[in-house]
Every structure is written in C-alpha cells, then in structure tokens.
Amino acid sequence: MSRSDGGAARLLGVVLAVALTAACAPSAAEPVPDPVASGDAAPPGAAAPAKSPVAPPPRPVALATDRARQSAGVVAHGGGDAPYNYAPTLLLEGGKHRMWWCSQLGAAQPGGDDVLYAESAGVDGPFTAPDGNPSTPVLSGSTAGFDAMHTCDPSVIRVDGTYYLYYTGAERDDHANGSAVGVATSKDGLTWTRAGQAIVGPSHDVLRDNVYGAGQQSALWLDGWFYLMFTDTTAEAAGWNGAGQFVLRSRDPLFASGVQALGRSGFQQVPDTRSRRTRSVVDAFSADWMYVDALQAFVIAHSTEEGTTLTFWNKDFTATPHPRVHIPGPWREGPGLVRTALGHAPVSPEDPCGRVAVDVVRATVQGPANAPTDLVHYGLDLADVPGCATKEAARALRGFAVPSPANTTDLVLDGGVVRVERRSVTDRLAVRVLDRRPPVVDHLPVVAEVPAGAEAVRAPDGRLGLVLADRLWVLGAGEVAAQVVAANSSKPTAVTEEVWDSYEEVGDLRR
C-alpha cells in the first residue's frame, strides 16, 4: 500500500461507498433480533424441542432530538505531511477532550498508518498535542509481526487506571485477509506498550472479494466485561461486500480467555476469538459505540446516506428499544463518539435521566490523497429520554443529589443514597442538586445519614472522612473535603494511620 492510498482501512476502497449505500436499505440494514443461533439446531433425526411461547419485544419508543450542532470547521489534523485523518476515538476526561485517530506522518517510521493524538478543552477544537504541535504520533508499525507496517482505527478506554488502545494492524499493503486487532496499554494515553500478538483475526467463515480481514474495532467496558465490536469481512454473517459488526466480550482485556461471542441466541462461550461469527448487530463498516446508563442500552454510530445513524440495542441484544436517530451532514468514514473513560455516554449535568448528548467527530471529505480527511464535529441531544426507569439505570444519577422526603437531600451513590441534613454540605458533595426527585430513587435504600456536626477524622496524610454509625466515609484530601467538613460544623480529629485503618471503610463521598 502506497503512502497515498489511505492506509490499512482503505482496503475497503471500491466497495465502501456501495456497501454503505446498500446498508441504508431497510431490508439490508435494519437490525432484527433473531432468537435462534444457526449452531443451535438439533442434530439430524433428533426430535425438535418443544417451543415455548415467546412474548414479542416491546414496541420501540421514539426519542425526540434537539440542539443540533456542528463545528465551524475542521477540529483536528495531523499537521506536517499527514495526507489523511479519519477513524477517531474520543474520551471526555476531567473536562478535557482527548482524541486519537488514524493518519500518517513521514517522521513516524515505518511508512504506514500511525495513530496520532491531540487534546482540546472542547469538542469543537482546535485539538493540539501537549507540546503545541497539531498532533503527536503515539503508535506506529512494529516492523515485525501482524502490525509491522500499519496501525490504525484506534479505540481507547480506561479501566482501573490503565488505558487500553485497541487498533487494527497490518503487516503489508496487500492484506489478503491479513488485517487483525491488536491491543496496547498505557498509564497516560501517550506512551503505549503492545500486548504482543493479534487478539482478534478474521474467522475465515467465508472468503469474499473484500479481503480486508478483521479490524475497525470499538471497545467499551460494562459490568466487569470488556466488549469489542469489529468488522470481519470473512464472517459468516457479513454482507456480500463484507459489511457487518460483530461482538465479543471477555473479562480479560486481552481476550485470551473466557471469550463469549454474540450469536443469534445471545452471548455464548467460544473456544477463541476466531470462532464462527453468526450474527451482525448492524450492516456497516467503521462503526463506533457507547453504552447509555440511563437507558440501559447500547448505541452504535455508523455512516449511512443520512449522515451518522444511531442504532439502539438493549443490554442483552434481544430488542431495539428505540428507532434509529440520524445526525445529518457529510461524511466519508469513521464516526468517533465522545465517550467517558469506560466507553459510556457522558451524563447530562442538566438532566441525567432525560437528556443524552451525542457528539461525533468524522472525516467529511475525500482528500487529495484519495483518502478521508477533514475531521468535523457534529452532534445533537436525545431529549425527553425515558431514562432511569430501573435501579440499574439509576447509576446515571451517581453523584447527583435530589430532594428528600425527610426535608433534607439525598446524595445518590451506587445502589443507595446518603441522606444529608445540610444543603450547604450537599452542594459541595454533589455534581448538582436536581430540582425534582426521580421516582426510581424511592426504591434505593438509605445507606447512611449525615447529621450536622457528625464526627470527622483526619489521617496523617491529610485525608478527611466522616464517621457515620461507626463506619468511615472518605472525603479525601484537598479544598473540597475541608469545605464539606466546615459546612457540616464537624471538627476533624487527627488520628493515627492505625486508627484510620481500624474503621470499616464503606463508602466514598468524593465526586
């Protein structure tokens, strides 16, 4: 592959435009749950199992949209001699937008696709590298192995302090179904260590004219599972042109053990990541996804004639709870969703249960190198969302406070609430105090109460905590913790590390 033909993902090439146009046809693209896996059929001569009546899935609930938006122009570019820019992944961390994407810089060797990095205070940019340059290359070809020449299509999440970069690797320009998915780890998102060999390769179920292989992955983390969605042009359930998105999950970020594949009857244990792929969740290439806690649903962003289309799946992939939503505008490839570190939708500080902001950055033109470039931001809000309907969905409220029936306020934590007597204390503990109490909060237990003047302790390292019913609730160190203690009229007592450790530590009240 020459430096002018757009890197590893460009092997989709001729079929891409046709593929995505075809994917817009309802008969080809509309996801329809199929409850029976092709591998679950009874053996020849065996009696068919009795069928139990299955209730039809609930009718999809349409979502309203408002606040459509887009950037005034290009938000990020590789700079230097970078001929293309596409397939971004974005994390919203501490109010900063961090973006990794696929490009190619002559200074980064070998001469193949590179993963570039830049950051910005807002999604409209401009994105720049920490040193002030337009970007910095953070992952390039290894010169040996499956990713010898190309590293592209990054998807980044952070779990328990470790960043995971899932990327497409290729050892040469002539793919011959050689593209595969690799993973690298980092503590800062800038310096990466490869995990070694490819973790997902083509299944070779069916050989098609499109010889791309496996890649264009997107990762997220949910309830202890690493979920990986990806393209495999050799999959049994891919379209005639290789289009399709397949899902694996594992508790191991390297997918070396305990792998489950999404098939027609749900997730099932498989021997390895190359097992038959019998179900695609959307007929598309180059997709991204996130999990919306308030809706308990996955949202897949993929390109269609309408722009970026959002397809919804419930948590177990048995139904599409909402009709598709479209973010209009030009595109060429790679909608990258703005997501949290775990790959979830950012929670609206205005209305965590009823509003979801969906923002994507995507390549919008075919550049002089005959490859996608000009990264532009588009977005809208899902409005009047029927969110936080269950206890599980109520985790979208974590860190928010709501009015309490006891004429106080309730701070929502994971699975319960802390009842706080003074509003001035709540204001310092909560992300925001909502005007109305979502009904689901009535079903959460009160796990602690914070009366005015509650006992406070200070550890030798400066950490502060409140002792409630002989159990320790950590406030941490710093100005906010000190403000909480002062606002509650609690005078902290200095204790030894031994005394601090002797308390049963049950919760963390930090934002």
Short mmCIF file of C-alpha atoms in Angstrom, two decimals, residues 150-503:
data_model
loop_
_atom_site.label_atom_id
_atom_site.label_comp_id
_atom_site.label_asym_id
_atom_site.label_seq_id
_atom_site.Cartn_x
_atom_site.Cartn_y
_atom_site.Cartn_z
CA HIS A 150 0.11 -0.27 9.72
CA THR A 151 -1.60 0.70 13.00
CA CYS A 152 -4.98 2.34 12.52
CA ASP A 153 -8.63 2.65 13.70
CA PRO A 154 -7.87 3.29 17.40
CA SER A 155 -10.43 2.72 20.15
CA VAL A 156 -9.37 3.81 23.64
CA ILE A 157 -10.91 3.15 27.07
CA ARG A 158 -9.53 3.47 30.60
CA VAL A 159 -10.33 0.83 33.24
CA ASP A 160 -8.91 0.90 36.79
CA GLY A 161 -6.23 3.41 35.84
CA THR A 162 -4.99 1.59 32.73
CA TYR A 163 -5.64 2.81 29.19
CA TYR A 164 -6.34 0.17 26.56
CA LEU A 165 -5.82 1.02 22.90
CA TYR A 166 -7.47 -1.47 20.54
CA TYR A 167 -6.18 -0.96 17.00
CA THR A 168 -6.13 -2.52 13.54
CA GLY A 169 -2.75 -3.85 12.48
CA ALA A 170 -1.48 -5.00 9.09
CA GLU A 171 1.96 -6.21 8.11
CA ARG A 172 1.81 -5.09 4.48
CA ASP A 173 -0.29 -3.24 1.91
CA ASP A 174 -1.60 -6.42 0.28
CA HIS A 175 -3.92 -7.52 3.06
CA ALA A 176 -5.08 -10.94 1.81
CA ASN A 177 -7.43 -11.04 4.82
CA GLY A 178 -4.45 -10.15 6.99
CA SER A 179 -5.84 -7.23 9.00
CA ALA A 180 -6.24 -8.11 12.68
CA VAL A 181 -6.96 -6.45 16.01
CA GLY A 182 -4.20 -5.68 18.49
CA VAL A 183 -4.13 -4.02 21.89
CA ALA A 184 -1.64 -1.81 23.71
CA THR A 185 -1.67 -0.48 27.29
CA SER A 186 -0.63 2.80 28.86
CA LYS A 187 -0.79 4.76 32.09
CA ASP A 188 -1.14 8.17 30.42
CA GLY A 189 -2.63 7.51 26.97
CA LEU A 190 0.58 8.68 25.29
CA THR A 191 3.25 6.02 25.83
CA TRP A 192 1.97 2.61 24.79
CA THR A 193 3.18 -0.95 25.30
CA ARG A 194 1.96 -3.57 22.83
CA ALA A 195 0.40 -6.69 24.31
CA GLY A 196 2.05 -8.86 21.64
CA GLN A 197 0.24 -10.87 19.01
CA ALA A 198 -3.14 -10.02 17.48
CA ILE A 199 -6.08 -10.72 19.78
CA VAL A 200 -8.75 -10.99 17.03
CA GLY A 201 -8.22 -12.11 13.46
CA PRO A 202 -10.52 -12.98 10.57
CA SER A 203 -12.69 -16.04 11.17
CA HIS A 204 -12.37 -17.28 7.55
CA ASP A 205 -16.01 -18.44 7.60
CA VAL A 206 -16.50 -17.15 4.04
CA LEU A 207 -13.92 -15.74 1.61
CA ARG A 208 -15.22 -12.70 -0.26
CA ASP A 209 -13.89 -10.26 -2.83
CA ASN A 210 -13.27 -7.79 0.02
CA VAL A 211 -10.03 -9.15 1.52
CA TYR A 212 -9.71 -6.61 4.34
CA GLY A 213 -9.97 -9.13 7.20
CA ALA A 214 -10.77 -8.09 10.79
CA GLY A 215 -10.47 -4.65 12.36
CA GLN A 216 -12.19 -1.25 12.68
CA GLN A 217 -12.89 -2.19 16.30
CA SER A 218 -14.59 -0.26 19.09
CA ALA A 219 -14.25 -1.21 22.78
CA LEU A 220 -16.20 -0.42 25.94
CA TRP A 221 -16.38 -1.76 29.49
CA LEU A 222 -19.59 -2.75 31.27
CA ASP A 223 -20.22 -4.67 34.50
CA GLY A 224 -16.80 -6.28 34.54
CA TRP A 225 -16.80 -7.19 30.83
CA PHE A 226 -14.65 -5.80 28.03
CA TYR A 227 -16.89 -5.58 24.94
CA LEU A 228 -15.34 -5.45 21.47
CA MET A 229 -17.29 -4.64 18.31
CA PHE A 230 -15.46 -5.02 14.99
CA THR A 231 -15.57 -5.66 11.24
CA ASP A 232 -14.75 -9.09 9.80
CA THR A 233 -15.14 -9.33 6.04
CA THR A 234 -14.78 -13.13 6.26
CA ALA A 235 -17.56 -13.64 8.81
CA GLU A 236 -20.45 -15.96 8.07
CA ALA A 237 -23.00 -13.25 8.90
CA ALA A 238 -21.27 -10.43 6.99
CA GLY A 239 -22.95 -8.98 3.91
CA TRP A 240 -22.00 -9.72 0.32
CA ASN A 241 -19.47 -6.88 0.50
CA GLY A 242 -18.06 -7.85 3.90
CA ALA A 243 -20.05 -5.29 5.86
CA GLY A 244 -21.17 -6.14 9.37
CA GLN A 245 -20.35 -5.54 13.04
CA PHE A 246 -19.63 -8.44 15.38
CA VAL A 247 -19.38 -8.50 19.17
CA LEU A 248 -17.13 -10.38 21.57
CA ARG A 249 -16.80 -9.92 25.30
CA SER A 250 -14.40 -11.14 27.97
CA ARG A 251 -13.36 -10.20 31.48
CA ASP A 252 -9.81 -10.32 30.14
CA PRO A 253 -8.84 -7.11 28.26
CA LEU A 254 -6.58 -9.23 26.01
CA PHE A 255 -9.42 -11.63 25.13
CA ALA A 256 -7.11 -14.55 25.80
CA SER A 257 -9.58 -16.43 28.00
CA GLY A 258 -13.26 -16.62 28.87
CA VAL A 259 -14.36 -15.23 25.50
CA GLN A 260 -18.05 -15.03 24.66
CA ALA A 261 -19.42 -14.27 21.20
CA LEU A 262 -22.78 -12.68 20.44
CA GLY A 263 -24.77 -15.13 18.33
CA ARG A 264 -28.40 -15.43 17.38
CA SER A 265 -29.31 -16.77 20.81
CA GLY A 266 -27.25 -14.29 22.79
CA PHE A 267 -23.76 -14.50 24.26
CA GLN A 268 -22.20 -17.96 24.28
CA GLN A 269 -18.81 -19.23 25.34
CA VAL A 270 -16.49 -19.86 22.38
CA PRO A 271 -13.08 -21.56 22.18
CA ASP A 272 -11.31 -18.46 20.89
CA THR A 273 -11.83 -15.11 19.17
CA ARG A 274 -11.85 -16.65 15.65
CA SER A 275 -14.92 -18.83 16.18
CA ARG A 276 -17.80 -18.65 13.70
CA ARG A 277 -19.49 -15.28 13.54
CA THR A 278 -23.20 -15.95 13.13
CA ARG A 279 -24.69 -12.56 13.96
CA SER A 280 -24.05 -8.96 12.98
CA VAL A 281 -25.57 -6.14 15.02
CA VAL A 282 -25.54 -3.59 12.19
CA ASP A 283 -24.80 -3.71 8.47
CA ALA A 284 -21.92 -1.24 8.30
CA PHE A 285 -18.20 -0.64 8.22
CA SER A 286 -16.20 1.63 10.56
CA ALA A 287 -18.67 1.99 13.44
CA ASP A 288 -18.31 3.24 17.00
CA TRP A 289 -20.50 2.58 20.03
CA MET A 290 -21.18 3.52 23.63
CA TYR A 291 -23.41 2.40 26.48
CA VAL A 292 -26.09 4.77 27.81
CA ASP A 293 -26.59 4.02 31.50
CA ALA A 294 -29.84 5.97 31.81
CA LEU A 295 -31.40 3.91 29.00
CA GLN A 296 -29.64 0.62 29.76
CA ALA A 297 -28.91 0.42 26.04
CA PHE A 298 -26.04 0.28 23.56
CA VAL A 299 -25.89 2.96 20.86
CA ILE A 300 -24.00 2.17 17.65
CA ALA A 301 -22.92 5.09 15.45
CA HIS A 302 -22.40 4.20 11.78
CA SER A 303 -22.46 6.04 8.48
CA THR A 304 -25.46 5.94 6.13
CA GLU A 305 -26.98 8.20 3.49
CA GLU A 306 -28.50 10.29 6.31
CA GLY A 307 -25.08 11.07 7.86
CA THR A 308 -24.28 9.29 11.12
CA THR A 309 -27.05 6.88 12.09
CA LEU A 310 -27.60 5.76 15.68
CA THR A 311 -28.89 2.22 16.16
CA PHE A 312 -30.04 1.13 19.63
CA TRP A 313 -29.83 -2.32 21.25
CA ASN A 314 -30.98 -3.28 24.72
CA LYS A 315 -28.47 -4.73 27.17
CA ASP A 316 -28.84 -8.37 26.09
CA PHE A 317 -29.24 -7.61 22.36
CA THR A 318 -32.74 -9.08 22.19
CA ALA A 319 -34.56 -5.94 21.03
CA THR A 320 -34.08 -2.47 19.58
CA PRO A 321 -35.77 -0.27 22.23
CA HIS A 322 -35.72 2.90 20.14
CA PRO A 323 -36.00 3.66 16.41
CA ARG A 324 -32.92 4.91 14.66
CA VAL A 325 -31.80 8.53 15.01
CA HIS A 326 -29.76 10.41 12.39
CA ILE A 327 -27.11 13.10 12.78
CA PRO A 328 -27.12 14.69 9.31
CA GLY A 329 -24.21 16.08 7.34
CA PRO A 330 -21.43 14.92 5.01
CA TRP A 331 -19.20 12.00 5.92
CA ARG A 332 -16.54 9.80 4.44
CA GLU A 333 -15.61 7.44 7.26
CA GLY A 334 -15.25 6.79 10.95
CA PRO A 335 -17.74 8.47 13.28
CA GLY A 336 -16.00 8.73 16.66
CA LEU A 337 -18.35 9.22 19.62
CA VAL A 338 -17.46 11.43 22.56
CA ARG A 339 -17.47 8.91 25.44
CA THR A 340 -16.42 8.56 29.06
CA ALA A 341 -13.32 6.62 30.02
CA LEU A 342 -15.32 3.37 30.16
CA GLY A 343 -16.89 3.96 26.75
CA HIS A 344 -20.23 5.14 28.14
CA ALA A 345 -22.32 8.16 27.18
CA PRO A 346 -21.45 11.29 29.19
CA VAL A 347 -24.13 12.01 31.79
CA SER A 348 -26.00 15.27 31.31
CA PRO A 349 -25.40 17.58 34.30
CA GLU A 350 -28.66 19.32 33.38
CA ASP A 351 -30.94 16.28 33.26
CA PRO A 352 -29.14 12.96 33.84
CA CYS A 353 -32.27 10.85 33.32
CA GLY A 354 -33.97 12.74 30.49
CA ARG A 355 -31.23 14.04 28.19
CA VAL A 356 -28.29 12.42 26.40
CA ALA A 357 -25.73 14.39 24.40
CA VAL A 358 -24.47 12.54 21.33
CA ASP A 359 -21.43 14.10 19.67
CA VAL A 360 -19.35 12.59 16.89
CA VAL A 361 -16.23 13.60 15.01
CA ARG A 362 -15.97 12.19 11.49
CA ALA A 363 -14.00 12.63 8.28
CA THR A 364 -16.07 14.67 5.83
CA VAL A 365 -14.21 14.79 2.51
CA GLN A 366 -12.09 12.60 0.28
CA GLY A 367 -8.78 14.44 0.29
CA PRO A 368 -6.07 14.87 -2.33
CA ALA A 369 -4.53 11.56 -1.25
CA ASN A 370 -7.81 9.84 -2.19
CA ALA A 371 -8.48 9.10 1.47
CA PRO A 372 -10.86 10.55 4.10
CA THR A 373 -9.83 13.72 5.93
CA ASP A 374 -11.17 16.99 7.42
CA LEU A 375 -12.38 15.91 10.85
CA VAL A 376 -15.53 17.87 11.77
CA HIS A 377 -17.74 17.71 14.87
CA TYR A 378 -21.50 17.06 14.60
CA GLY A 379 -23.94 16.44 17.41
CA LEU A 380 -27.41 16.61 18.90
CA ASP A 381 -29.22 15.81 22.13
CA LEU A 382 -31.65 12.99 22.70
CA ALA A 383 -34.41 14.82 24.57
CA ASP A 384 -37.26 13.71 26.86
CA VAL A 385 -35.48 10.37 27.25
CA PRO A 386 -37.40 7.83 29.39
CA GLY A 387 -34.30 7.17 31.45
CA CYS A 388 -33.54 5.93 34.98
CA ALA A 389 -36.51 3.55 34.86
CA THR A 390 -34.77 0.81 36.88
CA LYS A 391 -32.39 0.57 39.81
CA GLU A 392 -29.64 -0.43 37.41
CA ALA A 393 -30.32 2.59 35.20
CA ALA A 394 -30.22 4.82 38.28
CA ARG A 395 -26.41 4.65 38.22
CA ALA A 396 -26.66 7.57 35.78
CA LEU A 397 -27.63 9.56 38.89
CA ARG A 398 -24.45 8.72 40.77
CA GLY A 399 -23.05 11.88 42.33
CA PHE A 400 -26.29 13.83 41.91
CA ALA A 401 -28.45 14.89 44.84
CA VAL A 402 -32.23 15.08 44.92
CA PRO A 403 -34.87 16.42 47.33
CA SER A 404 -35.60 14.04 50.19
CA PRO A 405 -38.97 13.25 51.80
CA ALA A 406 -37.29 13.94 55.16
CA ASN A 407 -36.92 17.62 54.22
CA THR A 408 -33.20 17.07 53.55
CA THR A 409 -31.34 15.98 50.43
CA ASP A 410 -30.36 12.54 49.19
CA LEU A 411 -26.96 12.04 47.56
CA VAL A 412 -27.19 9.13 45.11
CA LEU A 413 -24.33 6.62 45.18
CA ASP A 414 -24.02 3.16 43.68
CA GLY A 415 -27.12 1.26 44.78
CA GLY A 416 -28.17 3.60 47.58
CA VAL A 417 -28.46 7.15 48.91
CA VAL A 418 -26.75 9.11 51.66
CA ARG A 419 -29.19 11.46 53.42
CA VAL A 420 -27.55 14.82 54.14
CA GLU A 421 -29.05 17.26 56.63
CA ARG A 422 -27.48 20.49 55.39
CA ARG A 423 -27.95 21.74 51.83
CA SER A 424 -24.61 23.59 52.03
CA VAL A 425 -22.89 20.23 52.51
CA THR A 426 -24.79 18.64 49.63
CA ASP A 427 -23.80 21.50 47.32
CA ARG A 428 -20.16 20.62 47.90
CA LEU A 429 -20.57 16.86 47.62
CA ALA A 430 -22.87 16.62 44.61
CA VAL A 431 -22.28 17.13 40.91
CA ARG A 432 -25.56 19.02 41.04
CA VAL A 433 -28.69 19.16 43.19
CA LEU A 434 -31.70 18.40 40.99
CA ASP A 435 -34.99 20.21 41.48
CA ARG A 436 -37.09 17.04 41.19
CA ARG A 437 -36.73 13.57 42.64
CA PRO A 438 -36.80 10.80 40.01
CA PRO A 439 -39.23 8.07 41.14
CA VAL A 440 -36.54 5.37 40.96
CA VAL A 441 -34.72 6.98 43.90
CA ASP A 442 -37.62 5.93 46.16
CA HIS A 443 -36.52 2.32 45.58
CA LEU A 444 -32.91 2.90 46.67
CA PRO A 445 -32.03 2.22 50.31
CA VAL A 446 -30.74 4.93 52.64
CA VAL A 447 -27.24 3.62 53.43
CA ALA A 448 -26.11 6.46 55.72
CA GLU A 449 -27.19 9.78 57.20
CA VAL A 450 -25.02 12.87 57.65
CA PRO A 451 -26.28 14.96 60.56
CA ALA A 452 -24.83 18.38 61.28
CA GLY A 453 -21.75 18.10 63.45
CA ALA A 454 -21.06 14.45 62.53
CA GLU A 455 -17.72 13.11 63.75
CA ALA A 456 -14.84 13.83 61.36
CA VAL A 457 -11.32 12.40 61.36
CA ARG A 458 -8.08 13.33 59.61
CA ALA A 459 -5.45 10.75 58.60
CA PRO A 460 -1.71 11.55 58.83
CA ASP A 461 -1.59 12.06 55.04
CA GLY A 462 -4.33 14.73 55.21
CA ARG A 463 -7.29 12.64 54.11
CA LEU A 464 -10.58 13.55 55.74
CA GLY A 465 -13.53 11.31 56.47
CA LEU A 466 -16.86 11.31 58.27
CA VAL A 467 -17.58 8.60 60.82
CA LEU A 468 -21.25 7.66 60.43
CA ALA A 469 -22.64 4.86 62.62
CA ASP A 470 -19.05 3.81 63.42
CA ARG A 471 -18.22 3.41 59.73
CA LEU A 472 -15.86 5.57 57.69
CA TRP A 473 -16.99 7.55 54.65
CA VAL A 474 -14.00 9.01 52.85
CA LEU A 475 -13.94 12.64 51.71
CA GLY A 476 -10.34 12.64 50.52
CA ALA A 477 -7.82 15.43 50.84
CA GLY A 478 -7.96 18.91 49.43
CA GLU A 479 -10.06 22.04 49.49
CA VAL A 480 -13.46 20.47 48.77
CA ALA A 481 -13.08 17.94 51.59
CA ALA A 482 -12.16 20.72 54.01
CA GLN A 483 -15.16 22.77 52.85
CA VAL A 484 -17.52 19.82 53.44
CA VAL A 485 -16.26 19.34 56.99
CA ALA A 486 -16.53 23.07 57.74
CA ALA A 487 -20.01 23.41 56.22
CA ASN A 488 -21.19 20.50 58.36
CA SER A 489 -19.77 22.09 61.54
CA SER A 490 -17.68 18.96 62.03
CA LYS A 491 -14.35 19.49 63.79
CA PRO A 492 -11.87 16.90 62.49
CA THR A 493 -9.84 14.90 64.98
CA ALA A 494 -6.33 13.89 63.93
CA VAL A 495 -5.91 10.11 64.16
CA THR A 496 -3.06 7.71 63.53
CA GLU A 497 -2.94 5.54 60.44
CA GLU A 498 -3.70 2.58 62.67
CA VAL A 499 -6.87 4.19 63.99
CA TRP A 500 -7.92 5.27 60.48
CA ASP A 501 -7.46 1.72 59.22
CA SER A 502 -9.43 0.32 62.14
CA TYR A 503 -12.65 1.86 60.86
#
